[in-house]
Amino acid sequence: MKQASYKEVLEAYCNPFHEFTVEPVSNGLINHSYIVTSKTSGDTFLLQQINHTVFQDPALVQENYELIWHFLQNNNTGFFIPEPKQFIGDNTLYADSNDNYWRVFEFVYGTKTLSSPESPEQAKEVAALFGHFTSCFASFDIEDLNVTIPGFHNLSARYQQFERSLKTTQYDRLQQAAALIDELRRREHYANLYDVFTESTVFPQRVMHHDAKIGNVLFDIDSGKTVCPVDFDTTMPGYFFSDLGDMIRSMAASLNEDSTNSENISIRKEYYEAILSGYLEWMADELTDAEKKYIHHAGLLVIYMQSLRFTADYLSGDVYYRTTYPQQNYDRARNQLALLISLEDFLQQEYNYNLS
Ligand code: GN1
Ligand code: MG
């Protein structure tokens, strides 16, 4: 964070006379977050810079957050998400003089994040949390929500993006990824299925978080119980598979997405079943028969999409995801492909599930 903009944004939130301590939060691949405490007042809050390259219109992101926060408040849902705070002058979004966009959230004390669940029960609780979240919006007009990233979970568009990335002139990367690319191409039918879903009214649009991984949940430090989801930047109209799929991706996997040990990645049955049952606690009455019929496709579609996205970014020269070493997007793509293959085997063996 540039010292100049950080000072400017904090002055716009409190006033020039406060002194602060600022602690970066190393969570997420996209935005930058900081825990800030005013030495003057003792107040702690979460300061976040919205990634303006990924979110072309940060105002839409913040509008959505205010909309869902107010909706949850006003409809007595009892569902907690952190309060968006106002800068001096009432706005909850602040554009600094370098055209960086910032917002402040209520700090949720006594919580921690986890990169993987500690037990199937905990995974079930996370799944119930995201299911509960979507079910709160049963009476909400989905048209009111902005689309913050067009085509974000559009698997068909993600496949096309992957195909375009193959036109790269980074021939060494292309050569290295040849086997990976081949496996992904063989699974194009998943992308076609997305078009079938979205053209039919039996797959309605719902409020989806679109990044429903365990890393986006706050847990109580003492009890280990879920407190709330966070990171609603991609909360927008979406289809049934998105949140359930991301939870399977992040919690049923035996290793997380940054593990380079992809030969040993597998789907853990007790976690998979816990996730499904937790989600259905809230969503069983909401989902249509068609959605229920395709429920096991949730993990397949999201994991496939994630592998396509990491591969495309690798071939495009790591322009999107933050990386800490040159091969990281390639490793992540291979990890997700290995997870996909493991899920395909698992679904066929356990449920005799038809993958097509
Ligand atoms: C990104 O920044 P983070 O970790 O919350 C991405 C998700 C991916 C995820 C993979 C806006 O989320 O779609 O699933 O990385 N978010 C965006 O870890 O692209
Ligand atoms: Mg995110």
mmCIF file of C-alpha atoms and ligand atoms in Angstrom:
data_model
loop_
_atom_site.group_PDB
_atom_site.id
_atom_site.type_symbol
_atom_site.label_atom_id
_atom_site.label_comp_id
_atom_site.label_asym_id
_atom_site.label_seq_id
_atom_site.Cartn_x
_atom_site.Cartn_y
_atom_site.Cartn_z
ATOM 1 C CA MET A 1 0.000 0.000 0.000
ATOM 2 C CA LYS A 2 1.427 3.380 -0.964
ATOM 3 C CA GLN A 3 2.004 5.452 2.128
ATOM 4 C CA ALA A 4 0.398 8.525 0.555
ATOM 5 C CA SER A 5 -2.904 6.876 -0.352
ATOM 6 C CA TYR A 6 -3.118 4.982 2.923
ATOM 7 C CA LYS A 7 -2.773 8.170 4.931
ATOM 8 C CA GLU A 8 -5.274 9.920 2.726
ATOM 9 C CA VAL A 9 -7.902 7.199 3.034
ATOM 10 C CA LEU A 10 -7.620 6.980 6.804
ATOM 11 C CA GLU A 11 -8.004 10.732 7.100
ATOM 12 C CA ALA A 12 -11.120 10.491 4.950
ATOM 13 C CA TYR A 13 -12.515 7.912 7.365
ATOM 14 C CA CYS A 14 -11.674 9.462 10.715
ATOM 15 C CA ASN A 15 -9.871 12.763 10.720
ATOM 16 C CA PRO A 16 -6.311 14.005 10.338
ATOM 17 C CA PHE A 17 -5.605 13.846 14.048
ATOM 18 C CA HIS A 18 -5.780 10.087 14.472
ATOM 19 C CA GLU A 19 -2.718 7.893 14.610
ATOM 20 C CA PHE A 20 -3.092 4.327 13.388
ATOM 21 C CA THR A 21 -1.565 0.908 13.443
ATOM 22 C CA VAL A 22 -2.073 -0.981 10.173
ATOM 23 C CA GLU A 23 -1.722 -4.730 9.843
ATOM 24 C CA PRO A 24 -2.061 -6.326 6.385
ATOM 25 C CA VAL A 25 -4.315 -9.394 6.149
ATOM 26 C CA SER A 26 -2.820 -11.992 3.854
ATOM 27 C CA ASN A 27 -6.105 -13.425 2.688
ATOM 28 C CA GLY A 28 -7.420 -13.662 -0.873
ATOM 29 C CA LEU A 29 -5.871 -13.455 -4.286
ATOM 30 C CA ILE A 30 -7.616 -10.305 -5.452
ATOM 31 C CA ASN A 31 -8.204 -7.462 -2.970
ATOM 32 C CA HIS A 32 -5.883 -5.987 -0.324
ATOM 33 C CA SER A 33 -7.167 -5.856 3.258
ATOM 34 C CA TYR A 34 -5.804 -4.291 6.430
ATOM 35 C CA ILE A 35 -6.792 -4.386 10.061
ATOM 36 C CA VAL A 36 -6.544 -0.811 11.261
ATOM 37 C CA THR A 37 -6.639 0.427 14.843
ATOM 38 C CA SER A 38 -6.814 4.066 15.757
ATOM 39 C CA LYS A 39 -4.321 4.713 18.539
ATOM 40 C CA THR A 40 -6.341 7.818 19.306
ATOM 41 C CA SER A 41 -9.812 6.295 19.767
ATOM 42 C CA GLY A 42 -8.935 2.613 20.136
ATOM 43 C CA ASP A 43 -11.391 1.675 17.343
ATOM 44 C CA THR A 44 -10.506 -1.245 15.119
ATOM 45 C CA PHE A 45 -11.911 -1.739 11.628
ATOM 46 C CA LEU A 46 -11.186 -3.575 8.410
ATOM 47 C CA LEU A 47 -9.942 -1.431 5.552
ATOM 48 C CA GLN A 48 -10.056 -2.886 2.077
ATOM 49 C CA GLN A 49 -8.816 -1.719 -1.282
ATOM 50 C CA ILE A 50 -10.955 -3.026 -4.122
ATOM 51 C CA ASN A 51 -8.981 -4.429 -7.025
ATOM 52 C CA HIS A 52 -9.967 -1.963 -9.706
ATOM 53 C CA THR A 53 -8.605 -4.079 -12.550
ATOM 54 C CA VAL A 54 -10.717 -7.082 -11.610
ATOM 55 C CA PHE A 55 -13.749 -5.035 -10.596
ATOM 56 C CA GLN A 56 -14.016 -2.461 -13.361
ATOM 57 C CA ASP A 57 -16.719 -0.537 -11.541
ATOM 58 C CA PRO A 58 -16.083 -0.611 -7.774
ATOM 59 C CA ALA A 59 -19.261 1.409 -7.173
ATOM 60 C CA LEU A 60 -21.339 -1.569 -8.349
ATOM 61 C CA VAL A 61 -19.537 -3.796 -5.838
ATOM 62 C CA GLN A 62 -20.280 -1.471 -2.978
ATOM 63 C CA GLU A 63 -23.901 -0.897 -4.079
ATOM 64 C CA ASN A 64 -24.460 -4.646 -3.943
ATOM 65 C CA TYR A 65 -22.963 -4.879 -0.487
ATOM 66 C CA GLU A 66 -25.193 -2.136 0.851
ATOM 67 C CA LEU A 67 -28.208 -3.698 -0.828
ATOM 68 C CA ILE A 68 -27.697 -7.148 0.663
ATOM 69 C CA TRP A 69 -26.696 -5.761 4.070
ATOM 70 C CA HIS A 70 -29.876 -3.648 4.252
ATOM 71 C CA PHE A 71 -32.019 -6.485 2.925
ATOM 72 C CA LEU A 72 -30.743 -8.868 5.597
ATOM 73 C CA GLN A 73 -31.270 -6.217 8.277
ATOM 74 C CA ASN A 74 -34.713 -5.078 7.175
ATOM 75 C CA ASN A 75 -36.208 -8.504 6.704
ATOM 76 C CA ASN A 76 -35.389 -9.810 10.156
ATOM 77 C CA THR A 77 -33.456 -12.685 8.703
ATOM 78 C CA GLY A 78 -31.130 -12.781 11.694
ATOM 79 C CA PHE A 79 -28.318 -13.390 9.224
ATOM 80 C CA PHE A 80 -25.236 -11.392 10.182
ATOM 81 C CA ILE A 81 -22.736 -9.834 7.811
ATOM 82 C CA PRO A 82 -20.302 -7.059 8.794
ATOM 83 C CA GLU A 83 -21.649 -3.532 8.636
ATOM 84 C CA PRO A 84 -20.310 -1.264 5.867
ATOM 85 C CA LYS A 85 -18.990 1.936 7.446
ATOM 86 C CA GLN A 86 -19.313 5.474 6.141
ATOM 87 C CA PHE A 87 -16.452 7.810 5.366
ATOM 88 C CA ILE A 88 -16.734 11.441 6.401
ATOM 89 C CA GLY A 89 -19.445 12.672 4.033
ATOM 90 C CA ASP A 90 -21.642 9.523 4.243
ATOM 91 C CA ASN A 91 -20.288 7.455 1.368
ATOM 92 C CA THR A 92 -19.190 3.900 2.058
ATOM 93 C CA LEU A 93 -16.799 3.966 -0.894
ATOM 94 C CA TYR A 94 -13.810 6.286 -1.135
ATOM 95 C CA ALA A 95 -11.800 7.019 -4.280
ATOM 96 C CA ASP A 96 -8.357 8.353 -3.396
ATOM 97 C CA SER A 97 -6.318 10.732 -5.522
ATOM 98 C CA ASN A 98 -4.589 7.779 -7.247
ATOM 99 C CA ASP A 99 -7.994 6.404 -8.297
ATOM 100 C CA ASN A 100 -7.798 3.539 -5.805
ATOM 101 C CA TYR A 101 -11.105 2.512 -4.253
ATOM 102 C CA TRP A 102 -11.489 1.800 -0.561
ATOM 103 C CA ARG A 103 -14.149 0.747 1.899
ATOM 104 C CA VAL A 104 -14.327 0.069 5.607
ATOM 105 C CA PHE A 105 -16.121 -2.723 7.418
ATOM 106 C CA GLU A 106 -17.046 -3.306 11.005
ATOM 107 C CA PHE A 107 -14.303 -5.463 12.542
ATOM 108 C CA VAL A 108 -15.616 -8.805 13.762
ATOM 109 C CA TYR A 109 -13.761 -9.505 16.992
ATOM 110 C CA GLY A 110 -12.729 -12.932 18.203
ATOM 111 C CA THR A 111 -12.764 -14.576 14.803
ATOM 112 C CA LYS A 112 -10.302 -16.393 12.583
ATOM 113 C CA THR A 113 -10.274 -17.820 9.068
ATOM 114 C CA LEU A 114 -9.362 -21.357 8.035
ATOM 115 C CA SER A 115 -8.028 -22.684 4.759
ATOM 116 C CA SER A 116 -9.547 -26.114 5.351
ATOM 117 C CA PRO A 117 -12.190 -27.552 7.665
ATOM 118 C CA GLU A 118 -11.162 -29.299 10.873
ATOM 119 C CA SER A 119 -13.997 -31.828 10.762
ATOM 120 C CA PRO A 120 -16.916 -32.882 8.551
ATOM 121 C CA GLU A 121 -19.247 -31.224 11.089
ATOM 122 C CA GLN A 122 -17.476 -27.932 10.535
ATOM 123 C CA ALA A 123 -17.750 -28.348 6.749
ATOM 124 C CA LYS A 124 -21.460 -29.031 7.190
ATOM 125 C CA GLU A 125 -21.815 -25.828 9.179
ATOM 126 C CA VAL A 126 -20.101 -23.789 6.471
ATOM 127 C CA ALA A 127 -22.389 -25.326 3.844
ATOM 128 C CA ALA A 128 -25.437 -24.568 5.968
ATOM 129 C CA LEU A 129 -24.211 -20.980 6.327
ATOM 130 C CA PHE A 130 -24.020 -20.398 2.572
ATOM 131 C CA GLY A 131 -27.300 -22.271 2.028
ATOM 132 C CA HIS A 132 -28.926 -20.101 4.680
ATOM 133 C CA PHE A 133 -27.498 -16.994 3.024
ATOM 134 C CA THR A 134 -29.074 -17.773 -0.358
ATOM 135 C CA SER A 135 -32.342 -18.914 1.196
ATOM 136 C CA CYS A 136 -32.710 -15.520 2.950
ATOM 137 C CA PHE A 137 -33.161 -13.974 -0.494
ATOM 138 C CA ALA A 138 -36.090 -16.131 -1.628
ATOM 139 C CA SER A 139 -38.318 -13.029 -1.865
ATOM 140 C CA PHE A 140 -35.619 -10.703 -3.187
ATOM 141 C CA ASP A 141 -35.831 -9.319 -6.720
ATOM 142 C CA ILE A 142 -32.701 -10.714 -8.337
ATOM 143 C CA GLU A 143 -32.787 -7.955 -10.977
ATOM 144 C CA ASP A 144 -31.848 -5.435 -8.272
ATOM 145 C CA LEU A 145 -28.386 -6.905 -7.893
ATOM 146 C CA ASN A 146 -25.576 -5.529 -10.077
ATOM 147 C CA VAL A 147 -23.388 -7.827 -12.132
ATOM 148 C CA THR A 148 -19.952 -6.920 -10.773
ATOM 149 C CA ILE A 149 -17.966 -9.130 -13.160
ATOM 150 C CA PRO A 150 -19.884 -10.008 -16.330
ATOM 151 C CA GLY A 151 -19.737 -13.714 -17.155
ATOM 152 C CA PHE A 152 -17.917 -14.502 -13.915
ATOM 153 C CA HIS A 153 -19.213 -18.071 -13.473
ATOM 154 C CA ASN A 154 -20.224 -18.435 -17.120
ATOM 155 C CA LEU A 155 -18.498 -21.727 -17.797
ATOM 156 C CA SER A 156 -19.043 -21.454 -21.497
ATOM 157 C CA ALA A 157 -17.326 -18.051 -21.582
ATOM 158 C CA ARG A 158 -14.543 -19.404 -19.344
ATOM 159 C CA TYR A 159 -13.971 -22.198 -21.822
ATOM 160 C CA GLN A 160 -13.691 -19.658 -24.628
ATOM 161 C CA GLN A 161 -11.253 -17.617 -22.546
ATOM 162 C CA PHE A 162 -9.170 -20.768 -22.077
ATOM 163 C CA GLU A 163 -9.259 -21.455 -25.829
ATOM 164 C CA ARG A 164 -8.144 -17.891 -26.553
ATOM 165 C CA SER A 165 -5.267 -18.236 -24.103
ATOM 166 C CA LEU A 166 -3.916 -21.125 -26.196
ATOM 167 C CA LYS A 167 -2.995 -18.556 -28.859
ATOM 168 C CA THR A 168 -0.186 -17.351 -26.601
ATOM 169 C CA THR A 169 3.327 -16.840 -27.863
ATOM 170 C CA GLN A 170 4.748 -18.137 -24.554
ATOM 171 C CA TYR A 171 5.663 -21.415 -26.236
ATOM 172 C CA ASP A 172 7.550 -22.853 -23.276
ATOM 173 C CA ARG A 173 4.447 -22.549 -21.099
ATOM 174 C CA LEU A 174 2.246 -23.948 -23.827
ATOM 175 C CA GLN A 175 4.515 -26.947 -24.217
ATOM 176 C CA GLN A 176 4.717 -27.547 -20.491
ATOM 177 C CA ALA A 177 0.944 -27.426 -20.152
ATOM 178 C CA ALA A 178 0.212 -29.706 -23.123
ATOM 179 C CA ALA A 179 -1.146 -32.655 -21.119
ATOM 180 C CA LEU A 180 -3.189 -30.367 -18.912
ATOM 181 C CA ILE A 181 -4.685 -28.599 -21.932
ATOM 182 C CA ASP A 182 -5.564 -31.920 -23.496
ATOM 183 C CA GLU A 183 -7.459 -33.105 -20.412
ATOM 184 C CA LEU A 184 -9.343 -29.825 -20.169
ATOM 185 C CA ARG A 185 -10.341 -29.920 -23.827
ATOM 186 C CA ARG A 186 -11.664 -33.456 -23.444
ATOM 187 C CA ARG A 187 -14.113 -32.108 -20.897
ATOM 188 C CA GLU A 188 -15.654 -29.361 -23.016
ATOM 189 C CA HIS A 189 -19.036 -31.074 -22.497
ATOM 190 C CA TYR A 190 -19.177 -29.468 -19.016
ATOM 191 C CA ALA A 191 -19.108 -26.050 -20.665
ATOM 192 C CA ASN A 192 -21.891 -27.074 -23.034
ATOM 193 C CA LEU A 193 -23.972 -28.183 -20.087
ATOM 194 C CA TYR A 194 -23.743 -24.671 -18.692
ATOM 195 C CA ASP A 195 -25.524 -23.397 -21.811
ATOM 196 C CA VAL A 196 -28.254 -25.997 -21.367
ATOM 197 C CA PHE A 197 -28.788 -24.896 -17.747
ATOM 198 C CA THR A 198 -28.927 -21.210 -18.464
ATOM 199 C CA GLU A 199 -31.341 -21.517 -21.367
ATOM 200 C CA SER A 200 -33.926 -23.288 -19.229
ATOM 201 C CA THR A 201 -36.308 -21.778 -16.673
ATOM 202 C CA VAL A 202 -35.985 -24.805 -14.387
ATOM 203 C CA PHE A 203 -32.534 -23.475 -13.459
ATOM 204 C CA PRO A 204 -33.478 -20.065 -12.021
ATOM 205 C CA GLN A 205 -31.053 -17.331 -11.028
ATOM 206 C CA ARG A 206 -30.515 -16.893 -7.311
ATOM 207 C CA VAL A 207 -28.367 -14.728 -5.042
ATOM 208 C CA MET A 208 -25.017 -16.493 -5.151
ATOM 209 C CA HIS A 209 -21.905 -15.499 -3.246
ATOM 210 C CA HIS A 210 -19.688 -16.832 -6.066
ATOM 211 C CA ASP A 211 -16.629 -17.353 -3.882
ATOM 212 C CA ALA A 212 -18.058 -19.701 -1.274
ATOM 213 C CA LYS A 213 -14.798 -21.207 -0.203
ATOM 214 C CA ILE A 214 -13.981 -21.893 3.427
ATOM 215 C CA GLY A 215 -11.384 -19.088 3.384
ATOM 216 C CA ASN A 216 -14.268 -16.637 3.049
ATOM 217 C CA VAL A 217 -15.902 -17.595 6.347
ATOM 218 C CA LEU A 218 -15.165 -16.162 9.784
ATOM 219 C CA PHE A 219 -15.083 -18.669 12.655
ATOM 220 C CA ASP A 220 -15.317 -17.999 16.355
ATOM 221 C CA ILE A 221 -11.820 -18.453 17.801
ATOM 222 C CA ASP A 222 -13.052 -20.197 20.947
ATOM 223 C CA SER A 223 -15.890 -22.405 19.730
ATOM 224 C CA GLY A 224 -14.791 -22.981 16.119
ATOM 225 C CA LYS A 225 -18.390 -22.229 15.044
ATOM 226 C CA THR A 226 -19.139 -20.191 11.928
ATOM 227 C CA VAL A 227 -19.854 -16.494 12.472
ATOM 228 C CA CYS A 228 -20.467 -15.142 8.969
ATOM 229 C CA PRO A 229 -19.335 -15.271 5.378
ATOM 230 C CA VAL A 230 -17.203 -12.409 4.072
ATOM 231 C CA ASP A 231 -15.990 -11.155 0.665
ATOM 232 C CA PHE A 232 -19.273 -10.390 -1.116
ATOM 233 C CA ASP A 233 -17.693 -8.660 -4.112
ATOM 234 C CA THR A 234 -18.901 -11.302 -6.509
ATOM 235 C CA THR A 235 -22.310 -11.732 -4.894
ATOM 236 C CA MET A 236 -24.620 -11.402 -7.873
ATOM 237 C CA PRO A 237 -27.270 -13.361 -9.761
ATOM 238 C CA GLY A 238 -26.055 -16.894 -10.365
ATOM 239 C CA TYR A 239 -26.997 -20.528 -10.756
ATOM 240 C CA PHE A 240 -27.380 -23.390 -8.292
ATOM 241 C CA PHE A 241 -23.956 -24.916 -8.810
ATOM 242 C CA SER A 242 -21.739 -21.965 -7.881
ATOM 243 C CA ASP A 243 -21.649 -21.878 -4.088
ATOM 244 C CA LEU A 244 -22.148 -25.573 -3.521
ATOM 245 C CA GLY A 245 -19.431 -26.249 -6.088
ATOM 246 C CA ASP A 246 -16.937 -23.872 -4.475
ATOM 247 C CA MET A 247 -17.521 -25.498 -1.103
ATOM 248 C CA ILE A 248 -16.900 -28.953 -2.494
ATOM 249 C CA ARG A 249 -13.801 -27.567 -4.191
ATOM 250 C CA SER A 250 -12.406 -26.027 -1.030
ATOM 251 C CA MET A 251 -13.626 -28.422 1.664
ATOM 252 C CA ALA A 252 -14.092 -31.924 0.241
ATOM 253 C CA ALA A 253 -10.592 -31.851 -1.257
ATOM 254 C CA SER A 254 -7.906 -33.590 0.802
ATOM 255 C CA LEU A 255 -5.379 -30.836 -0.086
ATOM 256 C CA ASN A 256 -5.979 -27.165 -0.760
ATOM 257 C CA GLU A 257 -5.645 -25.422 -4.127
ATOM 258 C CA ASP A 258 -2.091 -24.263 -3.478
ATOM 259 C CA SER A 259 -0.756 -27.736 -2.767
ATOM 260 C CA THR A 260 1.773 -28.866 -5.360
ATOM 261 C CA ASN A 261 1.304 -32.474 -4.357
ATOM 262 C CA SER A 262 -1.497 -33.017 -6.868
ATOM 263 C CA GLU A 263 -0.926 -36.802 -7.229
ATOM 264 C CA ASN A 264 -2.226 -37.171 -3.700
ATOM 265 C CA ILE A 265 -5.333 -35.046 -3.956
ATOM 266 C CA SER A 266 -8.667 -36.756 -3.455
ATOM 267 C CA ILE A 267 -12.306 -36.202 -2.552
ATOM 268 C CA ARG A 268 -13.114 -37.085 1.043
ATOM 269 C CA LYS A 269 -16.452 -38.858 1.174
ATOM 270 C CA GLU A 270 -17.448 -37.830 4.694
ATOM 271 C CA TYR A 271 -16.758 -34.189 3.863
ATOM 272 C CA TYR A 272 -18.541 -34.351 0.527
ATOM 273 C CA GLU A 273 -21.650 -35.750 2.154
ATOM 274 C CA ALA A 274 -21.500 -33.312 5.060
ATOM 275 C CA ILE A 275 -21.358 -30.364 2.632
ATOM 276 C CA LEU A 276 -24.327 -31.603 0.640
ATOM 277 C CA SER A 277 -26.426 -32.265 3.705
ATOM 278 C CA GLY A 278 -25.556 -28.883 5.298
ATOM 279 C CA TYR A 279 -26.425 -27.009 2.116
ATOM 280 C CA LEU A 280 -29.686 -28.886 1.679
ATOM 281 C CA GLU A 281 -30.764 -28.086 5.239
ATOM 282 C CA TRP A 282 -31.597 -24.642 3.875
ATOM 283 C CA MET A 283 -31.865 -25.191 0.153
ATOM 284 C CA ALA A 284 -33.856 -28.444 -0.199
ATOM 285 C CA ASP A 285 -37.139 -26.519 -0.330
ATOM 286 C CA GLU A 286 -35.725 -23.892 -2.677
ATOM 287 C CA LEU A 287 -34.123 -26.024 -5.362
ATOM 288 C CA THR A 288 -36.166 -27.230 -8.348
ATOM 289 C CA ASP A 289 -36.333 -30.919 -9.270
ATOM 290 C CA ALA A 290 -34.020 -30.253 -12.196
ATOM 291 C CA GLU A 291 -31.430 -28.610 -9.940
ATOM 292 C CA LYS A 292 -31.626 -31.525 -7.528
ATOM 293 C CA LYS A 293 -31.176 -33.979 -10.371
ATOM 294 C CA TYR A 294 -27.928 -32.240 -11.334
ATOM 295 C CA ILE A 295 -26.774 -31.521 -7.794
ATOM 296 C CA HIS A 296 -23.569 -33.559 -8.127
ATOM 297 C CA HIS A 297 -22.608 -31.440 -11.109
ATOM 298 C CA ALA A 298 -21.988 -28.495 -8.779
ATOM 299 C CA GLY A 299 -18.483 -29.617 -7.842
ATOM 300 C CA LEU A 300 -17.674 -30.822 -11.353
ATOM 301 C CA LEU A 301 -18.528 -27.501 -12.996
ATOM 302 C CA VAL A 302 -16.796 -25.243 -10.478
ATOM 303 C CA ILE A 303 -13.599 -27.291 -10.201
ATOM 304 C CA TYR A 304 -13.427 -27.583 -13.985
ATOM 305 C CA MET A 305 -13.906 -23.813 -14.280
ATOM 306 C CA GLN A 306 -11.172 -23.131 -11.741
ATOM 307 C CA SER A 307 -8.718 -25.305 -13.632
ATOM 308 C CA LEU A 308 -9.614 -23.516 -16.883
ATOM 309 C CA ARG A 309 -9.117 -20.134 -15.212
ATOM 310 C CA PHE A 310 -5.731 -20.976 -13.677
ATOM 311 C CA THR A 311 -4.545 -22.464 -16.979
ATOM 312 C CA ALA A 312 -5.702 -19.436 -18.972
ATOM 313 C CA ASP A 313 -3.942 -17.117 -16.533
ATOM 314 C CA TYR A 314 -0.760 -19.151 -16.716
ATOM 315 C CA LEU A 315 -0.755 -19.024 -20.501
ATOM 316 C CA SER A 316 -1.577 -15.317 -20.425
ATOM 317 C CA GLY A 317 1.488 -14.582 -18.275
ATOM 318 C CA ASP A 318 -0.068 -14.458 -14.772
ATOM 319 C CA VAL A 319 -2.019 -11.286 -15.293
ATOM 320 C CA TYR A 320 -4.940 -12.068 -12.973
ATOM 321 C CA TYR A 321 -4.135 -14.188 -9.929
ATOM 322 C CA ARG A 322 -1.511 -13.115 -7.468
ATOM 323 C CA THR A 323 1.417 -15.548 -7.573
ATOM 324 C CA THR A 324 4.498 -16.049 -5.430
ATOM 325 C CA TYR A 325 6.540 -18.112 -7.922
ATOM 326 C CA PRO A 326 6.502 -18.423 -11.732
ATOM 327 C CA GLN A 327 4.860 -21.855 -12.043
ATOM 328 C CA GLN A 328 2.187 -21.282 -9.449
ATOM 329 C CA ASN A 329 -0.796 -20.919 -11.768
ATOM 330 C CA TYR A 330 0.292 -24.048 -13.618
ATOM 331 C CA ASP A 331 0.534 -25.957 -10.329
ATOM 332 C CA ARG A 332 -2.868 -24.654 -9.260
ATOM 333 C CA ALA A 333 -4.408 -25.678 -12.587
ATOM 334 C CA ARG A 334 -2.950 -29.184 -12.259
ATOM 335 C CA ASN A 335 -4.135 -29.404 -8.685
ATOM 336 C CA GLN A 336 -7.687 -28.537 -9.765
ATOM 337 C CA LEU A 337 -7.611 -30.976 -12.663
ATOM 338 C CA ALA A 338 -6.460 -33.757 -10.328
ATOM 339 C CA LEU A 339 -9.298 -32.838 -7.981
ATOM 340 C CA LEU A 340 -11.774 -32.919 -10.862
ATOM 341 C CA ILE A 341 -10.624 -36.375 -11.931
ATOM 342 C CA SER A 342 -10.883 -37.556 -8.365
ATOM 343 C CA LEU A 343 -14.439 -36.184 -8.114
ATOM 344 C CA GLU A 344 -15.439 -37.850 -11.388
ATOM 345 C CA ASP A 345 -14.202 -41.225 -10.105
ATOM 346 C CA PHE A 346 -15.824 -40.691 -6.745
ATOM 347 C CA LEU A 347 -19.257 -39.825 -8.178
ATOM 348 C CA GLN A 348 -19.238 -42.785 -10.512
ATOM 349 C CA GLN A 349 -18.117 -45.242 -7.862
ATOM 350 C CA GLU A 350 -20.193 -43.985 -4.957
ATOM 351 C CA TYR A 351 -23.428 -42.984 -6.657
ATOM 352 C CA ASN A 352 -23.146 -44.478 -10.123
ATOM 353 C CA TYR A 353 -23.640 -40.869 -11.225
ATOM 354 C CA ASN A 354 -23.934 -40.014 -14.901
ATOM 355 C CA LEU A 355 -21.244 -37.419 -15.639
ATOM 356 C CA SER A 356 -22.595 -36.245 -18.992
HETATM 357 C C1 GN1 B 1 -10.248 -15.460 -6.214
HETATM 358 O O1 GN1 B 1 -9.364 -13.407 -4.112
HETATM 359 P P1 GN1 B 1 -10.088 -14.624 -3.688
HETATM 360 O O2 GN1 B 1 -9.167 -15.669 -3.198
HETATM 361 O O3 GN1 B 1 -11.198 -14.329 -2.735
HETATM 362 C C2 GN1 B 1 -11.319 -15.456 -7.320
HETATM 363 C C3 GN1 B 1 -12.240 -16.658 -7.174
HETATM 364 C C4 GN1 B 1 -11.422 -17.921 -7.207
HETATM 365 C C5 GN1 B 1 -10.354 -17.854 -6.111
HETATM 366 C C6 GN1 B 1 -9.429 -19.034 -6.169
HETATM 367 C C7 GN1 B 1 -12.857 -12.137 -8.143
HETATM 368 O O4 GN1 B 1 -10.832 -15.236 -4.971
HETATM 369 O O5 GN1 B 1 -13.168 -16.691 -8.234
HETATM 370 O O6 GN1 B 1 -12.230 -19.026 -7.015
HETATM 371 O O7 GN1 B 1 -9.553 -16.681 -6.231
HETATM 372 N N1 GN1 B 1 -12.058 -14.217 -7.260
HETATM 373 C C8 GN1 B 1 -12.147 -13.435 -8.333
HETATM 374 O O8 GN1 B 1 -8.794 -19.143 -4.948
HETATM 375 O O9 GN1 B 1 -11.693 -13.735 -9.418
HETATM 376 MG MG MG B 2 -13.078 -13.445 -3.493
#
